[in-house]
């Protein structure tokens, strides 16, 4: 079916209007101003590491108690290396005992088995026990938090910094939806023998029964972990993992308005993720199958990214800009021959190779109504596909029709084709054209 350029333009205008609206309110979260939106999400195939869905996945957010996943990662590491054991007795220090709820409330000087301490974090999300574990494994919470940050960097969590072990409010403690997905997958990969702690629905300690704070464990078949979080600044966060037909998805939602709306949205993304995978297995192209996400509520379908990078490559390959916008704008530009005259707006610092007279080919990676969006996407593509664009000159140019085109210049024809082919493999639309 042939769609006219005018109809595509109308579609894009509506889509970008929705994008602007969603920047003010997402998942019912009212931002204090237009630049402070707490919502972010990602859905990852845990087996392959493919990113199925992402929205603001690289934006820095407050992880809240999802921090405890990294706390437990280091505890599991110490257990696996024999530095601590499940039968260790962990002493509650005055500092640990003074932590605000949620907590077990054990008095300073009391002791708890390390096995129970792990369950206190995974099930109860106990802030006091998180500090006690940090002190037991790291000597002090400050040293342990430094180790947490170091391990995050080693895992490829580029947006993450820790300053405490429990996720209590601190403006310096930040992460992102993508980084949390990397961490969740790392726990499953590196310590499968301990992952079951995150799936425990109830835990009985000293005669009291605690229910896991992850409500989806109790209500959604196939969900077997992993961690909730909440502070006033973060909103309601949840990293969840679910298994169906031998396939596992990791879903992270940050910044929910309420526990109920957050849980409902995570469940919605999980169902959509498994439906996406079913469609792809049945022969549908990833781009077509991903339309399942466009039907989701709360503005979620406005911006998403398909792609095939493994989570170990996520920091260099997942794309957080609308595939629909890119595809539609690329179609518009493909229909225009020759390209309209442009005036330069912004140029990156990348250096082109002026020595080759044949290096006059352009790879256009998108066209947008907003210059800032075009510039952000240009930098994102250059960073995530740096092997192809390292020696190219990047720039955003304004066309006479009001579009801002994100382009990399200075390629030979073969290099331009190779770069565009690499993007296409990750479902990132692009156009190769000859420069002036």
mmCIF file of N, CA and C in Angstrom, residues 202-298:
data_model
loop_
_atom_site.group_PDB
_atom_site.id
_atom_site.type_symbol
_atom_site.label_atom_id
_atom_site.label_comp_id
_atom_site.label_asym_id
_atom_site.label_seq_id
_atom_site.Cartn_x
_atom_site.Cartn_y
_atom_site.Cartn_z
ATOM 1 N N UNK A 202 6.451 -15.577 50.645
ATOM 2 C CA UNK A 202 6.300 -15.275 52.065
ATOM 3 C C UNK A 202 7.540 -15.722 52.816
ATOM 4 N N UNK A 203 7.749 -15.068 53.951
ATOM 5 C CA UNK A 203 8.883 -15.418 54.798
ATOM 6 C C UNK A 203 8.444 -15.280 56.254
ATOM 7 N N UNK A 204 8.688 -16.300 57.022
ATOM 8 C CA UNK A 204 8.312 -16.296 58.440
ATOM 9 C C UNK A 204 9.569 -16.091 59.271
ATOM 10 N N UNK A 205 9.528 -15.069 60.113
ATOM 11 C CA UNK A 205 10.679 -14.758 60.964
ATOM 12 C C UNK A 205 10.186 -14.379 62.356
ATOM 13 N N UNK A 206 10.685 -15.112 63.348
ATOM 14 C CA UNK A 206 10.333 -14.894 64.747
ATOM 15 C C UNK A 206 8.815 -14.819 64.942
ATOM 16 N N UNK A 207 8.136 -15.763 64.284
ATOM 17 C CA UNK A 207 6.701 -15.901 64.460
ATOM 18 C C UNK A 207 5.845 -14.967 63.640
ATOM 19 N N UNK A 208 6.462 -14.114 62.843
ATOM 20 C CA UNK A 208 5.693 -13.172 62.022
ATOM 21 C C UNK A 208 5.861 -13.517 60.551
ATOM 22 N N UNK A 209 4.763 -13.437 59.797
ATOM 23 C CA UNK A 209 4.791 -13.745 58.369
ATOM 24 C C UNK A 209 4.865 -12.452 57.567
ATOM 25 N N UNK A 210 5.840 -12.395 56.677
ATOM 26 C CA UNK A 210 6.005 -11.230 55.806
ATOM 27 C C UNK A 210 5.679 -11.644 54.373
ATOM 28 N N UNK A 211 4.857 -10.868 53.690
ATOM 29 C CA UNK A 211 4.556 -11.094 52.285
ATOM 30 C C UNK A 211 5.531 -10.307 51.422
ATOM 31 N N UNK A 212 5.933 -10.889 50.310
ATOM 32 C CA UNK A 212 6.843 -10.211 49.400
ATOM 33 C C UNK A 212 6.205 -8.921 48.888
ATOM 34 N N UNK A 213 6.990 -7.863 48.827
ATOM 35 C CA UNK A 213 6.475 -6.573 48.368
ATOM 36 C C UNK A 213 6.141 -6.574 46.880
ATOM 37 N N UNK A 214 6.623 -7.562 46.136
ATOM 38 C CA UNK A 214 6.316 -7.682 44.707
ATOM 39 C C UNK A 214 4.972 -8.373 44.546
ATOM 40 N N UNK A 215 3.927 -7.582 44.371
ATOM 41 C CA UNK A 215 2.581 -8.122 44.287
ATOM 42 C C UNK A 215 2.353 -9.049 43.106
ATOM 43 N N UNK A 216 3.137 -8.903 42.031
ATOM 44 C CA UNK A 216 2.940 -9.760 40.862
ATOM 45 C C UNK A 216 3.324 -11.202 41.153
ATOM 46 N N UNK A 217 4.169 -11.418 42.158
ATOM 47 C CA UNK A 217 4.480 -12.795 42.559
ATOM 48 C C UNK A 217 3.234 -13.531 43.021
ATOM 49 N N UNK A 218 2.296 -12.788 43.593
ATOM 50 C CA UNK A 218 1.093 -13.388 44.145
ATOM 51 C C UNK A 218 -0.049 -13.443 43.129
ATOM 52 N N UNK A 219 0.032 -12.627 42.066
ATOM 53 C CA UNK A 219 -1.140 -12.481 41.206
ATOM 54 C C UNK A 219 -0.929 -12.849 39.745
ATOM 55 N N UNK A 220 0.318 -12.936 39.273
ATOM 56 C CA UNK A 220 0.558 -13.156 37.845
ATOM 57 C C UNK A 220 1.359 -14.428 37.637
ATOM 58 N N UNK A 221 0.769 -15.433 36.988
ATOM 59 C CA UNK A 221 1.481 -16.688 36.734
ATOM 60 C C UNK A 221 2.771 -16.444 35.951
ATOM 61 N N UNK A 222 3.815 -17.138 36.330
ATOM 62 C CA UNK A 222 5.087 -17.038 35.633
ATOM 63 C C UNK A 222 6.050 -16.031 36.208
ATOM 64 N N UNK A 223 5.570 -15.077 37.021
ATOM 65 C CA UNK A 223 6.459 -14.083 37.623
ATOM 66 C C UNK A 223 7.197 -14.735 38.791
ATOM 67 N N UNK A 224 8.530 -14.651 38.799
ATOM 68 C CA UNK A 224 9.302 -15.300 39.862
ATOM 69 C C UNK A 224 10.336 -14.372 40.498
ATOM 70 N N UNK A 225 10.193 -13.088 40.411
ATOM 71 C CA UNK A 225 11.087 -12.080 40.992
ATOM 72 C C UNK A 225 10.791 -10.758 40.270
ATOM 73 N N UNK A 226 11.454 -9.576 40.615
ATOM 74 C CA UNK A 226 12.668 -9.638 41.344
ATOM 75 C C UNK A 226 12.679 -8.590 42.466
ATOM 76 N N UNK A 227 12.276 -7.266 42.272
ATOM 77 C CA UNK A 227 12.354 -6.329 43.395
ATOM 78 C C UNK A 227 11.533 -5.072 43.136
ATOM 79 N N UNK A 228 10.930 -4.560 44.230
ATOM 80 C CA UNK A 228 10.188 -3.307 44.188
ATOM 81 C C UNK A 228 11.030 -2.178 44.780
ATOM 82 N N UNK A 229 10.515 -0.952 44.648
ATOM 83 C CA UNK A 229 11.149 0.191 45.274
ATOM 84 C C UNK A 229 10.213 1.376 45.298
ATOM 85 N N UNK A 230 10.357 2.207 46.307
ATOM 86 C CA UNK A 230 9.551 3.434 46.366
ATOM 87 C C UNK A 230 10.205 4.469 47.264
ATOM 88 N N UNK A 231 10.271 5.692 46.774
ATOM 89 C CA UNK A 231 10.489 6.883 47.580
ATOM 90 C C UNK A 231 9.622 7.973 46.959
ATOM 91 N N UNK A 232 9.451 9.071 47.670
ATOM 92 C CA UNK A 232 8.674 10.176 47.104
ATOM 93 C C UNK A 232 9.282 10.674 45.805
ATOM 94 N N UNK A 233 10.616 10.698 45.754
ATOM 95 C CA UNK A 233 11.289 11.211 44.562
ATOM 96 C C UNK A 233 11.234 10.233 43.398
ATOM 97 N N UNK A 234 11.296 8.941 43.690
ATOM 98 C CA UNK A 234 11.372 7.947 42.607
ATOM 99 C C UNK A 234 10.015 7.564 42.051
ATOM 100 N N UNK A 235 8.971 7.644 42.858
ATOM 101 C CA UNK A 235 7.719 7.018 42.487
ATOM 102 C C UNK A 235 7.816 5.522 42.739
ATOM 103 N N UNK A 236 6.836 4.785 42.226
ATOM 104 C CA UNK A 236 6.769 3.345 42.472
ATOM 105 C C UNK A 236 7.524 2.590 41.382
ATOM 106 N N UNK A 237 8.576 1.894 41.780
ATOM 107 C CA UNK A 237 9.449 1.168 40.859
ATOM 108 C C UNK A 237 9.237 -0.339 40.996
ATOM 109 N N UNK A 238 9.461 -1.045 39.904
ATOM 110 C CA UNK A 238 9.409 -2.501 39.946
ATOM 111 C C UNK A 238 10.253 -3.085 38.832
ATOM 112 N N UNK A 239 11.140 -4.000 39.207
ATOM 113 C CA UNK A 239 11.844 -4.853 38.247
ATOM 114 C C UNK A 239 11.267 -6.247 38.420
ATOM 115 N N UNK A 240 10.697 -6.794 37.362
ATOM 116 C CA UNK A 240 10.033 -8.095 37.448
ATOM 117 C C UNK A 240 10.563 -9.019 36.361
ATOM 118 N N UNK A 241 10.566 -10.302 36.676
ATOM 119 C CA UNK A 241 10.958 -11.310 35.693
ATOM 120 C C UNK A 241 9.865 -12.361 35.614
ATOM 121 N N UNK A 242 9.597 -12.811 34.404
ATOM 122 C CA UNK A 242 8.533 -13.794 34.201
ATOM 123 C C UNK A 242 8.969 -14.819 33.165
ATOM 124 N N UNK A 243 8.459 -16.040 33.322
ATOM 125 C CA UNK A 243 8.797 -17.146 32.425
ATOM 126 C C UNK A 243 7.521 -17.731 31.832
ATOM 127 N N UNK A 244 7.537 -17.944 30.519
ATOM 128 C CA UNK A 244 6.456 -18.639 29.826
ATOM 129 C C UNK A 244 7.066 -19.479 28.706
ATOM 130 N N UNK A 245 6.642 -20.696 28.624
ATOM 131 C CA UNK A 245 7.076 -21.590 27.541
ATOM 132 C C UNK A 245 8.597 -21.613 27.396
ATOM 133 N N UNK A 246 9.284 -21.604 28.530
ATOM 134 C CA UNK A 246 10.732 -21.684 28.498
ATOM 135 C C UNK A 246 11.444 -20.400 28.155
ATOM 136 N N UNK A 247 10.718 -19.313 27.996
ATOM 137 C CA UNK A 247 11.317 -18.022 27.669
ATOM 138 C C UNK A 247 11.136 -17.085 28.856
ATOM 139 N N UNK A 248 12.120 -16.246 29.098
ATOM 140 C CA UNK A 248 12.085 -15.341 30.249
ATOM 141 C C UNK A 248 12.221 -13.890 29.792
ATOM 142 N N UNK A 249 11.414 -13.039 30.376
ATOM 143 C CA UNK A 249 11.494 -11.596 30.140
ATOM 144 C C UNK A 249 11.844 -10.880 31.440
ATOM 145 N N UNK A 250 12.624 -9.832 31.324
ATOM 146 C CA UNK A 250 12.884 -8.914 32.425
ATOM 147 C C UNK A 250 12.209 -7.595 32.079
ATOM 148 N N UNK A 251 11.362 -7.110 32.971
ATOM 149 C CA UNK A 251 10.629 -5.870 32.738
ATOM 150 C C UNK A 251 10.899 -4.913 33.887
ATOM 151 N N UNK A 252 11.271 -3.693 33.551
ATOM 152 C CA UNK A 252 11.543 -2.670 34.556
ATOM 153 C C UNK A 252 10.642 -1.475 34.283
ATOM 154 N N UNK A 253 9.922 -1.037 35.296
ATOM 155 C CA UNK A 253 9.129 0.182 35.227
ATOM 156 C C UNK A 253 9.508 1.055 36.415
ATOM 157 N N UNK A 254 9.850 2.300 36.141
ATOM 158 C CA UNK A 254 10.219 3.257 37.169
ATOM 159 C C UNK A 254 9.254 4.438 37.141
ATOM 160 N N UNK A 255 8.944 4.971 38.308
ATOM 161 C CA UNK A 255 8.156 6.196 38.376
ATOM 162 C C UNK A 255 6.659 6.005 38.314
ATOM 163 N N UNK A 256 6.135 4.864 38.737
ATOM 164 C CA UNK A 256 4.694 4.657 38.745
ATOM 165 C C UNK A 256 3.994 5.568 39.751
ATOM 166 N N UNK A 257 2.718 5.830 39.514
ATOM 167 C CA UNK A 257 1.952 6.727 40.384
ATOM 168 C C UNK A 257 1.520 6.036 41.651
ATOM 169 N N UNK A 258 1.128 4.767 41.528
ATOM 170 C CA UNK A 258 0.695 3.978 42.677
ATOM 171 C C UNK A 258 1.214 2.559 42.507
ATOM 172 N N UNK A 259 1.154 1.794 43.592
ATOM 173 C CA UNK A 259 1.522 0.381 43.495
ATOM 174 C C UNK A 259 0.653 -0.326 42.466
ATOM 175 N N UNK A 260 -0.649 -0.046 42.499
ATOM 176 C CA UNK A 260 -1.576 -0.740 41.615
ATOM 177 C C UNK A 260 -1.332 -0.398 40.150
ATOM 178 N N UNK A 261 -1.162 0.895 39.849
ATOM 179 C CA UNK A 261 -0.960 1.272 38.449
ATOM 180 C C UNK A 261 0.383 0.764 37.939
ATOM 181 N N UNK A 262 1.390 0.796 38.803
ATOM 182 C CA UNK A 262 2.690 0.252 38.415
ATOM 183 C C UNK A 262 2.603 -1.232 38.115
ATOM 184 N N UNK A 263 1.987 -1.994 39.023
ATOM 185 C CA UNK A 263 1.874 -3.439 38.807
ATOM 186 C C UNK A 263 1.093 -3.745 37.539
ATOM 187 N N UNK A 264 0.009 -2.999 37.326
ATOM 188 C CA UNK A 264 -0.803 -3.231 36.126
ATOM 189 C C UNK A 264 -0.004 -2.943 34.869
ATOM 190 N N UNK A 265 0.812 -1.906 34.903
ATOM 191 C CA UNK A 265 1.594 -1.553 33.722
ATOM 192 C C UNK A 265 2.696 -2.578 33.466
ATOM 193 N N UNK A 266 3.347 -3.042 34.524
ATOM 194 C CA UNK A 266 4.367 -4.088 34.350
ATOM 195 C C UNK A 266 3.732 -5.343 33.763
ATOM 196 N N UNK A 267 2.575 -5.732 34.286
ATOM 197 C CA UNK A 267 1.876 -6.903 33.753
ATOM 198 C C UNK A 267 1.533 -6.710 32.280
ATOM 199 N N UNK A 268 1.113 -5.498 31.936
ATOM 200 C CA UNK A 268 0.781 -5.178 30.549
ATOM 201 C C UNK A 268 2.008 -5.314 29.650
ATOM 202 N N UNK A 269 3.140 -4.819 30.105
ATOM 203 C CA UNK A 269 4.363 -4.919 29.313
ATOM 204 C C UNK A 269 4.843 -6.367 29.195
ATOM 205 N N UNK A 270 4.706 -7.128 30.272
ATOM 206 C CA UNK A 270 5.091 -8.542 30.217
ATOM 207 C C UNK A 270 4.244 -9.273 29.182
ATOM 208 N N UNK A 271 2.932 -9.083 29.234
ATOM 209 C CA UNK A 271 2.049 -9.752 28.272
ATOM 210 C C UNK A 271 2.365 -9.323 26.846
ATOM 211 N N UNK A 272 2.604 -8.018 26.663
ATOM 212 C CA UNK A 272 2.933 -7.527 25.323
ATOM 213 C C UNK A 272 4.270 -8.100 24.857
ATOM 214 N N UNK A 273 5.238 -8.224 25.775
ATOM 215 C CA UNK A 273 6.531 -8.775 25.407
ATOM 216 C C UNK A 273 6.446 -10.216 24.941
ATOM 217 N N UNK A 274 5.676 -11.023 25.658
ATOM 218 C CA UNK A 274 5.533 -12.420 25.233
ATOM 219 C C UNK A 274 4.744 -12.520 23.927
ATOM 220 N N UNK A 275 3.762 -11.637 23.744
ATOM 221 C CA UNK A 275 3.019 -11.636 22.488
ATOM 222 C C UNK A 275 3.927 -11.225 21.335
ATOM 223 N N UNK A 276 4.796 -10.239 21.569
ATOM 224 C CA UNK A 276 5.770 -9.841 20.554
ATOM 225 C C UNK A 276 6.631 -11.044 20.140
ATOM 226 N N UNK A 277 7.141 -11.767 21.128
ATOM 227 C CA UNK A 277 8.004 -12.898 20.814
ATOM 228 C C UNK A 277 7.244 -13.997 20.069
ATOM 229 N N UNK A 278 5.973 -14.195 20.431
ATOM 230 C CA UNK A 278 5.165 -15.196 19.717
ATOM 231 C C UNK A 278 5.008 -14.795 18.252
ATOM 232 N N UNK A 279 4.731 -13.517 18.013
ATOM 233 C CA UNK A 279 4.542 -13.058 16.637
ATOM 234 C C UNK A 279 5.818 -13.223 15.818
ATOM 235 N N UNK A 280 6.948 -12.903 16.422
ATOM 236 C CA UNK A 280 8.221 -13.045 15.700
ATOM 237 C C UNK A 280 8.490 -14.511 15.398
ATOM 238 N N UNK A 281 8.217 -15.385 16.354
ATOM 239 C CA UNK A 281 8.416 -16.821 16.097
ATOM 240 C C UNK A 281 7.513 -17.317 14.979
ATOM 241 N N UNK A 282 6.346 -16.685 14.834
ATOM 242 C CA UNK A 282 5.416 -17.089 13.785
ATOM 243 C C UNK A 282 5.736 -16.468 12.435
ATOM 244 N N UNK A 283 6.835 -15.719 12.361
ATOM 245 C CA UNK A 283 7.285 -15.211 11.072
ATOM 246 C C UNK A 283 7.084 -13.736 10.844
ATOM 247 N N UNK A 284 6.474 -13.021 11.773
ATOM 248 C CA UNK A 284 6.271 -11.594 11.606
ATOM 249 C C UNK A 284 7.594 -10.859 11.798
ATOM 250 N N UNK A 285 7.803 -9.771 11.071
ATOM 251 C CA UNK A 285 9.018 -8.990 11.252
ATOM 252 C C UNK A 285 8.978 -8.310 12.620
ATOM 253 N N UNK A 286 10.147 -8.081 13.229
ATOM 254 C CA UNK A 286 10.160 -7.411 14.532
ATOM 255 C C UNK A 286 9.456 -6.063 14.521
ATOM 256 N N UNK A 287 9.649 -5.279 13.441
ATOM 257 C CA UNK A 287 9.012 -3.962 13.388
ATOM 258 C C UNK A 287 7.494 -4.077 13.395
ATOM 259 N N UNK A 288 6.969 -5.046 12.657
ATOM 260 C CA UNK A 288 5.520 -5.228 12.624
ATOM 261 C C UNK A 288 5.004 -5.792 13.942
ATOM 262 N N UNK A 289 5.735 -6.755 14.494
ATOM 263 C CA UNK A 289 5.303 -7.372 15.749
ATOM 264 C C UNK A 289 5.271 -6.368 16.878
ATOM 265 N N UNK A 290 6.142 -5.378 16.807
ATOM 266 C CA UNK A 290 6.257 -4.435 17.909
ATOM 267 C C UNK A 290 5.094 -3.455 17.983
ATOM 268 N N UNK A 291 4.229 -3.478 17.007
ATOM 269 C CA UNK A 291 3.055 -2.622 17.081
ATOM 270 C C UNK A 291 2.173 -2.957 18.276
ATOM 271 N N UNK A 292 2.377 -4.135 18.860
ATOM 272 C CA UNK A 292 1.626 -4.488 20.055
ATOM 273 C C UNK A 292 1.841 -3.456 21.149
ATOM 274 N N UNK A 293 3.031 -2.864 21.215
ATOM 275 C CA UNK A 293 3.308 -1.874 22.248
ATOM 276 C C UNK A 293 2.621 -0.543 21.971
ATOM 277 N N UNK A 294 2.344 -0.256 20.698
ATOM 278 C CA UNK A 294 1.712 1.017 20.364
ATOM 279 C C UNK A 294 0.298 1.115 20.902
ATOM 280 N N UNK A 295 -0.311 -0.010 21.241
ATOM 281 C CA UNK A 295 -1.690 -0.014 21.726
ATOM 282 C C UNK A 295 -1.785 0.146 23.236
ATOM 283 N N UNK A 296 -0.624 0.193 23.928
ATOM 284 C CA UNK A 296 -0.669 0.280 25.374
ATOM 285 C C UNK A 296 -1.116 1.654 25.822
ATOM 286 N N UNK A 297 -1.671 1.738 27.001
ATOM 287 C CA UNK A 297 -2.197 2.994 27.515
ATOM 288 C C UNK A 297 -1.140 3.842 28.167
ATOM 289 N N UNK A 298 -1.582 4.992 28.692
ATOM 290 C CA UNK A 298 -0.728 5.866 29.466
ATOM 291 C C UNK A 298 0.379 6.546 28.683
#
